[in-house]
Structures are given as C-alpha cells and as structure tokens.
C-alpha cells in the first residue's frame, strides 16, 4: 500500500431539485404563520393561507432537516435541560441508525451561518402557484424575503403527507424540527446553531462538518447516566 497517496475525498451528497421542492414545501406548510390583513390586501396574495417571514428562518430550519446529526444533538441538549425522556429516545432513534450518514446533505457556511441556495426549489413551487415570494426593502437592498403559502400549496402538502409514503421521512422530520424550534425566530435559531463548534468554526464557503461521532458519544454517556439513575431508584 502506498502511504504517500493523499486520502480519497468522497463526493458531497446532493439533493435533487424535486427533493428540495418537496422538503421546502412541507417546511413552509408546517412553519408558516397566518398572513396579516396587510398581506391579504395585496391582490397577488389573495387567499394566502400562511407565511414564513425571512429567509434566515427557512434556512436555519432546513439546516436541521438536512443534518440529522445536529438535530439529534440538539434534542440531547433539550433532554439535559428538561429531563424529558422522549427527547432522549428520539435522538437515540436517529443516532443508532444510518440516518446521520445517508440522510445528511451538508450546507455551506455563509456570512449568516448555514446557507444553501433555494432558488431552484422555490422556482418549482412558484411556477406551480404553490408558494409566492415577496421581497421587502428597496431596489438597492432587499431586507427580507417572505414566503406565502397558497391554498394549492397546502393541498399539495396534504396530498404528499397522505398519499406518498416515500416522503413520510420528511413529514416526520419536519414535525420534529418545528417542535425543537418552538417559537424561535430566525435570529434565535442562528444563535443556537452557532453554539456548535463545528458549525461556528467552519471556514467561510466550506461545508459544515458532521457532529455524528460526538453526538453518539454524548448519547452513550447520557444513556449510562439514565440507566444508573433508574437502577438507584429501583434499589
């Protein structure tokens, strides 16, 4: 064996445009708030059933969907603070499977944290009339993107949920991600994700590295402590 050969770099797994479109539609459907009366006064938004305000929120929620290892590690963090055993169990289901490897689609480290272009996926949703995007700001500087879910978008999301078992993974994970995020806005989610060393220290423009090894070791420690506590109670 030639030890002077450089290590082989495996290709970064990528998602298809259609896969991204389904994931983002389910995420918008789950995360959206009711539109305001001001929103609905816009003739182009008549009938809108929900809105996700700010691309940063959508990107941060999508980060946990695309990175099950980070999602599981955050569940462990919430378990440590709440003691809710279900959180430990859900993290264990993820980390004891191949999900952190086969379902991981790393995102780029950008100026504002994890980022991946959503234009192709949104183009699919917008061309079908499922989602409408509105920009806020000026011609020179867009301050915010808002994503409005239309009735047809909600209907398609419901059809995906009930009819296509192949997408059940994303249906389940969207629910878990939204439960983890709670009422947090995009800036709060970004601050929480920056607490992860691998996330914060990733070089600008590079892919954010995995925490699966560290999360699995953490899970083992917490499970051992939980077993010790249970044994002490039984004694």
mmCIF file of C-alpha atoms in Angstrom, residues 63-174:
data_model
loop_
_atom_site.group_PDB
_atom_site.id
_atom_site.type_symbol
_atom_site.label_atom_id
_atom_site.label_comp_id
_atom_site.label_asym_id
_atom_site.label_seq_id
_atom_site.Cartn_x
_atom_site.Cartn_y
_atom_site.Cartn_z
ATOM 1 C CA UNK A 63 -30.289 23.013 8.301
ATOM 2 C CA UNK A 64 -31.721 20.639 10.912
ATOM 3 C CA UNK A 65 -33.683 18.792 8.217
ATOM 4 C CA UNK A 66 -30.556 18.320 6.126
ATOM 5 C CA UNK A 67 -28.304 17.419 9.070
ATOM 6 C CA UNK A 68 -29.862 14.746 11.312
ATOM 7 C CA UNK A 69 -26.730 14.591 13.482
ATOM 8 C CA UNK A 70 -27.142 18.243 14.513
ATOM 9 C CA UNK A 71 -30.865 17.697 15.037
ATOM 10 C CA UNK A 72 -30.189 14.731 17.327
ATOM 11 C CA UNK A 73 -27.519 16.624 19.264
ATOM 12 C CA UNK A 74 -29.944 19.497 19.891
ATOM 13 C CA UNK A 75 -32.534 17.003 21.126
ATOM 14 C CA UNK A 76 -29.920 15.788 23.611
ATOM 15 C CA UNK A 77 -29.344 19.376 24.722
ATOM 16 C CA UNK A 78 -33.056 19.845 25.365
ATOM 17 C CA UNK A 79 -33.175 16.495 27.175
ATOM 18 C CA UNK A 80 -30.383 17.586 29.518
ATOM 19 C CA UNK A 81 -32.262 20.757 30.425
ATOM 20 C CA UNK A 82 -35.766 19.264 30.660
ATOM 21 C CA UNK A 83 -35.243 15.613 31.588
ATOM 22 C CA UNK A 84 -37.953 14.666 29.087
ATOM 23 C CA UNK A 85 -37.139 11.064 28.232
ATOM 24 C CA UNK A 86 -38.889 11.206 24.860
ATOM 25 C CA UNK A 87 -36.221 13.629 23.618
ATOM 26 C CA UNK A 88 -33.502 11.137 24.523
ATOM 27 C CA UNK A 89 -35.425 8.381 22.761
ATOM 28 C CA UNK A 90 -35.894 10.406 19.566
ATOM 29 C CA UNK A 91 -32.204 11.331 19.485
ATOM 30 C CA UNK A 92 -31.314 7.683 20.027
ATOM 31 C CA UNK A 93 -33.523 6.589 17.115
ATOM 32 C CA UNK A 94 -31.601 8.922 14.822
ATOM 33 C CA UNK A 95 -28.088 8.244 16.105
ATOM 34 C CA UNK A 96 -28.470 4.454 16.315
ATOM 35 C CA UNK A 97 -29.430 4.348 12.642
ATOM 36 C CA UNK A 98 -27.604 5.246 9.429
ATOM 37 C CA UNK A 99 -29.653 8.424 9.141
ATOM 38 C CA UNK A 100 -26.792 10.830 10.043
ATOM 39 C CA UNK A 101 -24.829 9.383 7.135
ATOM 40 C CA UNK A 102 -27.389 8.507 4.451
ATOM 41 C CA UNK A 103 -29.743 11.464 5.075
ATOM 42 C CA UNK A 104 -27.078 14.128 5.568
ATOM 43 C CA UNK A 105 -26.793 16.898 2.988
ATOM 44 C CA UNK A 106 -24.162 19.334 4.326
ATOM 45 C CA UNK A 107 -24.758 23.060 3.921
ATOM 46 C CA UNK A 108 -22.332 25.875 3.211
ATOM 47 C CA UNK A 109 -21.037 28.158 5.947
ATOM 48 C CA UNK A 110 -22.102 31.652 4.923
ATOM 49 C CA UNK A 111 -21.877 35.119 6.490
ATOM 50 C CA UNK A 112 -25.076 34.432 8.416
ATOM 51 C CA UNK A 113 -24.499 30.771 9.176
ATOM 52 C CA UNK A 114 -25.712 27.696 7.297
ATOM 53 C CA UNK A 115 -26.892 28.522 3.817
ATOM 54 C CA UNK A 116 -27.846 26.710 0.633
ATOM 55 C CA UNK A 117 -29.389 28.335 -2.457
ATOM 56 C CA UNK A 118 -33.135 27.718 -2.537
ATOM 57 C CA UNK A 119 -33.859 29.339 -5.886
ATOM 58 C CA UNK A 120 -34.288 26.117 -7.874
ATOM 59 C CA UNK A 121 -36.645 24.585 -5.316
ATOM 60 C CA UNK A 122 -38.635 27.794 -4.957
ATOM 61 C CA UNK A 123 -38.825 28.147 -8.744
ATOM 62 C CA UNK A 124 -40.634 24.784 -8.842
ATOM 63 C CA UNK A 125 -43.066 25.865 -6.126
ATOM 64 C CA UNK A 126 -43.626 29.338 -7.564
ATOM 65 C CA UNK A 127 -44.147 28.167 -11.135
ATOM 66 C CA UNK A 128 -46.853 25.780 -9.890
ATOM 67 C CA UNK A 129 -48.512 28.579 -7.877
ATOM 68 C CA UNK A 130 -47.933 26.783 -4.567
ATOM 69 C CA UNK A 131 -45.769 29.474 -2.933
ATOM 70 C CA UNK A 132 -45.367 33.193 -3.608
ATOM 71 C CA UNK A 133 -42.265 35.108 -2.537
ATOM 72 C CA UNK A 134 -42.336 38.780 -1.630
ATOM 73 C CA UNK A 135 -39.236 40.925 -1.149
ATOM 74 C CA UNK A 136 -39.162 43.710 1.428
ATOM 75 C CA UNK A 137 -36.753 46.624 1.260
ATOM 76 C CA UNK A 138 -35.531 48.733 -1.625
ATOM 77 C CA UNK A 139 -34.304 48.079 -5.146
ATOM 78 C CA UNK A 140 -30.745 48.532 -3.899
ATOM 79 C CA UNK A 141 -31.097 46.407 -0.776
ATOM 80 C CA UNK A 142 -33.556 43.617 -0.055
ATOM 81 C CA UNK A 143 -34.019 43.398 3.707
ATOM 82 C CA UNK A 144 -36.195 40.307 3.861
ATOM 83 C CA UNK A 145 -37.862 37.588 1.815
ATOM 84 C CA UNK A 146 -41.319 36.405 2.872
ATOM 85 C CA UNK A 147 -42.751 33.114 1.616
ATOM 86 C CA UNK A 148 -46.538 32.885 1.289
ATOM 87 C CA UNK A 149 -48.267 29.517 1.137
ATOM 88 C CA UNK A 150 -51.218 29.424 -1.237
ATOM 89 C CA UNK A 151 -54.257 27.117 -0.921
ATOM 90 C CA UNK A 152 -52.911 24.896 -3.692
ATOM 91 C CA UNK A 153 -49.625 24.613 -1.780
ATOM 92 C CA UNK A 154 -51.415 23.454 1.345
ATOM 93 C CA UNK A 155 -53.447 20.970 -0.700
ATOM 94 C CA UNK A 156 -50.314 19.522 -2.317
ATOM 95 C CA UNK A 157 -48.578 19.290 1.077
ATOM 96 C CA UNK A 158 -51.592 17.403 2.467
ATOM 97 C CA UNK A 159 -51.610 15.098 -0.556
ATOM 98 C CA UNK A 160 -47.902 14.357 -0.110
ATOM 99 C CA UNK A 161 -48.479 13.613 3.558
ATOM 100 C CA UNK A 162 -51.372 11.226 2.964
ATOM 101 C CA UNK A 163 -50.586 9.639 -0.389
ATOM 102 C CA UNK A 164 -46.845 9.217 -0.890
ATOM 103 C CA UNK A 165 -45.141 7.025 1.751
ATOM 104 C CA UNK A 166 -41.729 7.725 0.195
ATOM 105 C CA UNK A 167 -41.928 11.266 1.615
ATOM 106 C CA UNK A 168 -43.025 10.187 5.124
ATOM 107 C CA UNK A 169 -39.468 10.694 6.360
ATOM 108 C CA UNK A 170 -39.652 14.422 5.636
ATOM 109 C CA UNK A 171 -43.160 14.680 7.071
ATOM 110 C CA UNK A 172 -41.922 13.197 10.360
ATOM 111 C CA UNK A 173 -38.722 15.195 10.448
ATOM 112 C CA UNK A 174 -40.455 18.494 9.727
#
